[in-house]
Short mmCIF file of C-alpha atoms in Angstrom, two decimals:
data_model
loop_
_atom_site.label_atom_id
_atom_site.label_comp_id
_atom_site.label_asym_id
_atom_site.label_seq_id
_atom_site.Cartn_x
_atom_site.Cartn_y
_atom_site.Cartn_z
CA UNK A 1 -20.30 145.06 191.28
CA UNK A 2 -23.40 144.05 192.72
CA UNK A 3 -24.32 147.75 193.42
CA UNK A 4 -23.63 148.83 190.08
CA UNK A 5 -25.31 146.26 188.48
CA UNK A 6 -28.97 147.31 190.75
CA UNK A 7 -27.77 151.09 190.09
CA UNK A 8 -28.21 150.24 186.49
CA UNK A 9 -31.37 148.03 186.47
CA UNK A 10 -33.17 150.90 188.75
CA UNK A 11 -32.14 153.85 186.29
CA UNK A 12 -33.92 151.15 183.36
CA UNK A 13 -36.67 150.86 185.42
CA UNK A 14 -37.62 154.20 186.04
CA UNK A 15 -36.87 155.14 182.47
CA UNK A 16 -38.37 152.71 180.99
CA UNK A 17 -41.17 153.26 183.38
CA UNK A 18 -41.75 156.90 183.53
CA UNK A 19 -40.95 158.03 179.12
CA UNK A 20 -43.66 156.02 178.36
CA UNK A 21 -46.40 156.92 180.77
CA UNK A 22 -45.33 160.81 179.88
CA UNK A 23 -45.01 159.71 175.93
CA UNK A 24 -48.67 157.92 176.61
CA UNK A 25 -49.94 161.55 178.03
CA UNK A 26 -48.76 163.46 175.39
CA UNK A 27 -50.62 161.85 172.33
CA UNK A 28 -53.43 163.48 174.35
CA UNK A 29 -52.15 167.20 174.36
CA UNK A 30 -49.00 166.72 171.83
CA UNK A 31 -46.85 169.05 173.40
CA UNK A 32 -44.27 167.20 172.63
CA UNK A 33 -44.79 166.50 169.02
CA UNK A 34 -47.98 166.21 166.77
CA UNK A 35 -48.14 162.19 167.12
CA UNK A 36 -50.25 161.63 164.69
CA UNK A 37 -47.33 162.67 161.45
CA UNK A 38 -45.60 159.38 162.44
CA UNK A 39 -49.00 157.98 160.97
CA UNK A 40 -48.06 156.82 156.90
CA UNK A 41 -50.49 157.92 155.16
CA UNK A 42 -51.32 154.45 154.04
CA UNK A 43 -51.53 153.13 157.24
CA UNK A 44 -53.97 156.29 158.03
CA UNK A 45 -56.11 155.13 155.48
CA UNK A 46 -56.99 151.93 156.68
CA UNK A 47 -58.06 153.04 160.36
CA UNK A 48 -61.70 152.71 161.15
CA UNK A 49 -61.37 155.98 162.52
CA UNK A 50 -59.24 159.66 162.38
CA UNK A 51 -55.57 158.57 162.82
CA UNK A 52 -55.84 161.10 166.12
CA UNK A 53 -58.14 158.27 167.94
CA UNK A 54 -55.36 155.83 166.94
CA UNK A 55 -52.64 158.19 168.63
CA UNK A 56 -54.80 158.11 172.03
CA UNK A 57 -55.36 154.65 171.91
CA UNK A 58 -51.73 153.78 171.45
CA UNK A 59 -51.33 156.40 174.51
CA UNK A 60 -53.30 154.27 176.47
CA UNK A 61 -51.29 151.32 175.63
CA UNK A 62 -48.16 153.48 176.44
CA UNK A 63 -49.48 154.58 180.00
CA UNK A 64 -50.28 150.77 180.91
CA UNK A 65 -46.65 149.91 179.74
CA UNK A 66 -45.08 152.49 181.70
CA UNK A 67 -47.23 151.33 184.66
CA UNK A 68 -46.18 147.36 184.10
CA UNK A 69 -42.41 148.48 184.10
CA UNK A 70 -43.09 150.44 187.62
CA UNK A 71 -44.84 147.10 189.03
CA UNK A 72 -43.36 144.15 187.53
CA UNK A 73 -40.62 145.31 186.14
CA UNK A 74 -39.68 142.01 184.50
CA UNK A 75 -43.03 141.77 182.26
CA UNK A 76 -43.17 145.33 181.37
CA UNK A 77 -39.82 145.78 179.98
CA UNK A 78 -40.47 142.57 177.79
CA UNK A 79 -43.46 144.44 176.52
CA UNK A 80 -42.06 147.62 175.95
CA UNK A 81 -39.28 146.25 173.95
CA UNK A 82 -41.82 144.51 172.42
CA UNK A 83 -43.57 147.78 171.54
CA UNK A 84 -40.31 149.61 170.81
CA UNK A 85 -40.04 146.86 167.86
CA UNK A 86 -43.37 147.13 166.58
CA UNK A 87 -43.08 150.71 166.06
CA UNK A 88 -39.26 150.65 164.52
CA UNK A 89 -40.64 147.96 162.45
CA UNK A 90 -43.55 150.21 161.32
CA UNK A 91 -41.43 153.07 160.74
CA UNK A 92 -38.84 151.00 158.26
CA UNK A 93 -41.79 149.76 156.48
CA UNK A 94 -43.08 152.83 155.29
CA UNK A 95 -39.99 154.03 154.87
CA UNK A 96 -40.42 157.33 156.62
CA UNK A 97 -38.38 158.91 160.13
CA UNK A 98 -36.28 155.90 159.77
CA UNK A 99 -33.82 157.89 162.56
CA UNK A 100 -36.43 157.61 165.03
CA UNK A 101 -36.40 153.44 164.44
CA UNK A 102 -33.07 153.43 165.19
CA UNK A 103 -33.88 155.15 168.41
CA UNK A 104 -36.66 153.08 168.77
CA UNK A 105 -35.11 149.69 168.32
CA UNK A 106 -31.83 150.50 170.45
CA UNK A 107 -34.53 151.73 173.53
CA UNK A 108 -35.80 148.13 172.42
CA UNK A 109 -32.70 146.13 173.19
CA UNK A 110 -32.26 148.68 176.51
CA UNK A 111 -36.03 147.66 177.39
CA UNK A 112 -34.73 143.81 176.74
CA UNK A 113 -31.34 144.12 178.84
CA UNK A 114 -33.72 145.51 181.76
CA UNK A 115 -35.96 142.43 181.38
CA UNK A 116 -33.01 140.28 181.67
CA UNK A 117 -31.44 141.70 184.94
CA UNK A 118 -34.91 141.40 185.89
CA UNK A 119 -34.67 137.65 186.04
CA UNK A 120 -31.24 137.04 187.31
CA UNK A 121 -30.19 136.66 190.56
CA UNK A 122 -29.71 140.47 190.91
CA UNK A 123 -33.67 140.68 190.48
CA UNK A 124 -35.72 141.18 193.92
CA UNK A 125 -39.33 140.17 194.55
CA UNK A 126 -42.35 141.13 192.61
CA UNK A 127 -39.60 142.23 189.62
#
Protein backbone atom coordinates (compact mmCIF):
# COMPACT_ATOMS: atom_id res chain seq x y z
CA UNK A 1 0.00 0.00 0.00
CA UNK A 2 2.58 2.21 1.07
CA UNK A 3 4.29 1.94 -2.40
CA UNK A 4 1.30 2.67 -4.23
CA UNK A 5 0.33 5.38 -2.31
CA UNK A 6 4.25 7.28 -3.07
CA UNK A 7 3.77 5.78 -6.77
CA UNK A 8 0.78 7.99 -6.90
CA UNK A 9 1.94 11.18 -5.06
CA UNK A 10 5.28 11.11 -7.41
CA UNK A 11 3.21 10.75 -10.78
CA UNK A 12 1.11 14.19 -9.09
CA UNK A 13 4.18 15.68 -8.53
CA UNK A 14 5.77 15.54 -11.67
CA UNK A 15 2.53 16.35 -13.41
CA UNK A 16 1.59 18.81 -11.59
CA UNK A 17 5.11 20.02 -11.76
CA UNK A 18 6.17 19.72 -15.28
CA UNK A 19 2.23 20.83 -17.42
CA UNK A 20 2.57 23.93 -15.91
CA UNK A 21 6.13 25.00 -16.41
CA UNK A 22 5.54 23.70 -20.29
CA UNK A 23 1.83 25.48 -20.21
CA UNK A 24 3.91 28.68 -18.63
CA UNK A 25 6.39 28.39 -21.88
CA UNK A 26 3.90 28.21 -24.28
CA UNK A 27 1.94 31.55 -23.68
CA UNK A 28 5.34 32.71 -24.99
CA UNK A 29 5.38 30.86 -28.45
CA UNK A 30 1.58 29.41 -28.35
CA UNK A 31 2.27 26.35 -30.01
CA UNK A 32 0.00 24.85 -28.19
CA UNK A 33 -2.94 27.11 -28.49
CA UNK A 34 -3.32 30.96 -29.05
CA UNK A 35 -3.66 31.74 -25.11
CA UNK A 36 -4.77 34.81 -25.37
CA UNK A 37 -8.79 33.57 -26.94
CA UNK A 38 -9.40 32.28 -23.37
CA UNK A 39 -9.21 36.18 -22.70
CA UNK A 40 -13.35 37.48 -22.53
CA UNK A 41 -13.42 40.16 -24.25
CA UNK A 42 -14.58 42.10 -21.27
CA UNK A 43 -11.99 41.06 -19.20
CA UNK A 44 -9.54 42.17 -22.26
CA UNK A 45 -10.86 45.44 -21.98
CA UNK A 46 -9.97 46.28 -18.67
CA UNK A 47 -6.12 45.29 -18.90
CA UNK A 48 -3.70 48.12 -18.70
CA UNK A 49 -2.11 46.55 -21.47
CA UNK A 50 -2.63 44.03 -24.87
CA UNK A 51 -4.27 40.89 -23.38
CA UNK A 52 -0.88 39.09 -25.00
CA UNK A 53 1.30 40.80 -22.02
CA UNK A 54 -1.37 39.35 -19.67
CA UNK A 55 -0.85 35.74 -21.27
CA UNK A 56 3.09 36.06 -20.53
CA UNK A 57 2.65 37.29 -17.28
CA UNK A 58 0.29 34.54 -16.23
CA UNK A 59 3.17 32.26 -17.94
CA UNK A 60 5.43 33.48 -15.57
CA UNK A 61 3.20 32.73 -12.75
CA UNK A 62 2.72 29.22 -14.35
CA UNK A 63 6.59 28.49 -14.63
CA UNK A 64 7.08 29.53 -10.80
CA UNK A 65 4.13 27.11 -9.95
CA UNK A 66 5.49 24.33 -11.79
CA UNK A 67 8.85 25.05 -10.11
CA UNK A 68 7.15 25.20 -6.33
CA UNK A 69 5.48 21.72 -7.08
CA UNK A 70 9.15 20.29 -8.13
CA UNK A 71 10.63 21.82 -4.71
CA UNK A 72 8.09 21.82 -2.12
CA UNK A 73 5.76 19.87 -3.35
CA UNK A 74 3.31 20.48 -0.51
CA UNK A 75 3.02 24.46 -1.14
CA UNK A 76 2.97 24.28 -4.81
CA UNK A 77 0.20 21.93 -5.30
CA UNK A 78 -1.90 24.15 -2.82
CA UNK A 79 -1.17 26.94 -5.21
CA UNK A 80 -1.78 25.35 -8.29
CA UNK A 81 -5.09 24.16 -7.24
CA UNK A 82 -5.45 27.41 -6.18
CA UNK A 83 -4.75 28.66 -9.71
CA UNK A 84 -6.66 25.82 -11.36
CA UNK A 85 -9.79 27.50 -9.45
CA UNK A 86 -9.17 30.91 -10.33
CA UNK A 87 -9.12 30.19 -13.87
CA UNK A 88 -12.33 27.60 -13.87
CA UNK A 89 -13.89 30.30 -11.93
CA UNK A 90 -13.00 32.87 -14.65
CA UNK A 91 -14.03 30.74 -17.36
CA UNK A 92 -17.80 30.07 -15.77
CA UNK A 93 -18.07 33.68 -15.29
CA UNK A 94 -17.89 34.73 -18.66
CA UNK A 95 -19.57 32.01 -19.64
CA UNK A 96 -17.28 30.91 -22.42
CA UNK A 97 -15.03 27.21 -22.87
CA UNK A 98 -16.91 26.17 -19.87
CA UNK A 99 -15.40 22.35 -20.86
CA UNK A 100 -12.06 23.53 -20.19
CA UNK A 101 -13.32 24.61 -16.33
CA UNK A 102 -14.34 21.39 -15.83
CA UNK A 103 -10.89 20.26 -16.73
CA UNK A 104 -9.58 22.90 -14.89
CA UNK A 105 -11.34 22.46 -11.61
CA UNK A 106 -11.01 18.48 -11.56
CA UNK A 107 -6.83 19.14 -12.20
CA UNK A 108 -7.79 21.48 -9.12
CA UNK A 109 -9.03 18.84 -6.73
CA UNK A 110 -5.97 16.42 -8.31
CA UNK A 111 -3.53 19.47 -7.44
CA UNK A 112 -5.42 19.43 -3.78
CA UNK A 113 -5.26 15.46 -3.23
CA UNK A 114 -1.35 15.89 -4.05
CA UNK A 115 -1.12 18.62 -1.38
CA UNK A 116 -2.72 16.38 1.04
CA UNK A 117 -0.46 13.23 0.64
CA UNK A 118 2.01 15.85 0.86
CA UNK A 119 1.35 16.32 4.53
CA UNK A 120 0.62 12.90 5.74
CA UNK A 121 2.79 10.57 7.03
CA UNK A 122 3.53 9.22 3.49
CA UNK A 123 5.17 12.80 2.83
CA UNK A 124 9.20 12.88 3.04
CA UNK A 125 11.35 15.90 3.85
CA UNK A 126 11.37 19.22 2.17
CA UNK A 127 7.66 18.01 0.59
Amino acid sequence: MDSNVQLVKKVLKYTFGLVPIVAGLDKFTNILTNWSQYISEGFAGILPFDPTTFMMIVGVIEILAGVLVLTKTKIGAYVVSTWLVAIALTLIFSWSYVDVAVRDLVMAIAAFSLAKLSENNYSKANN
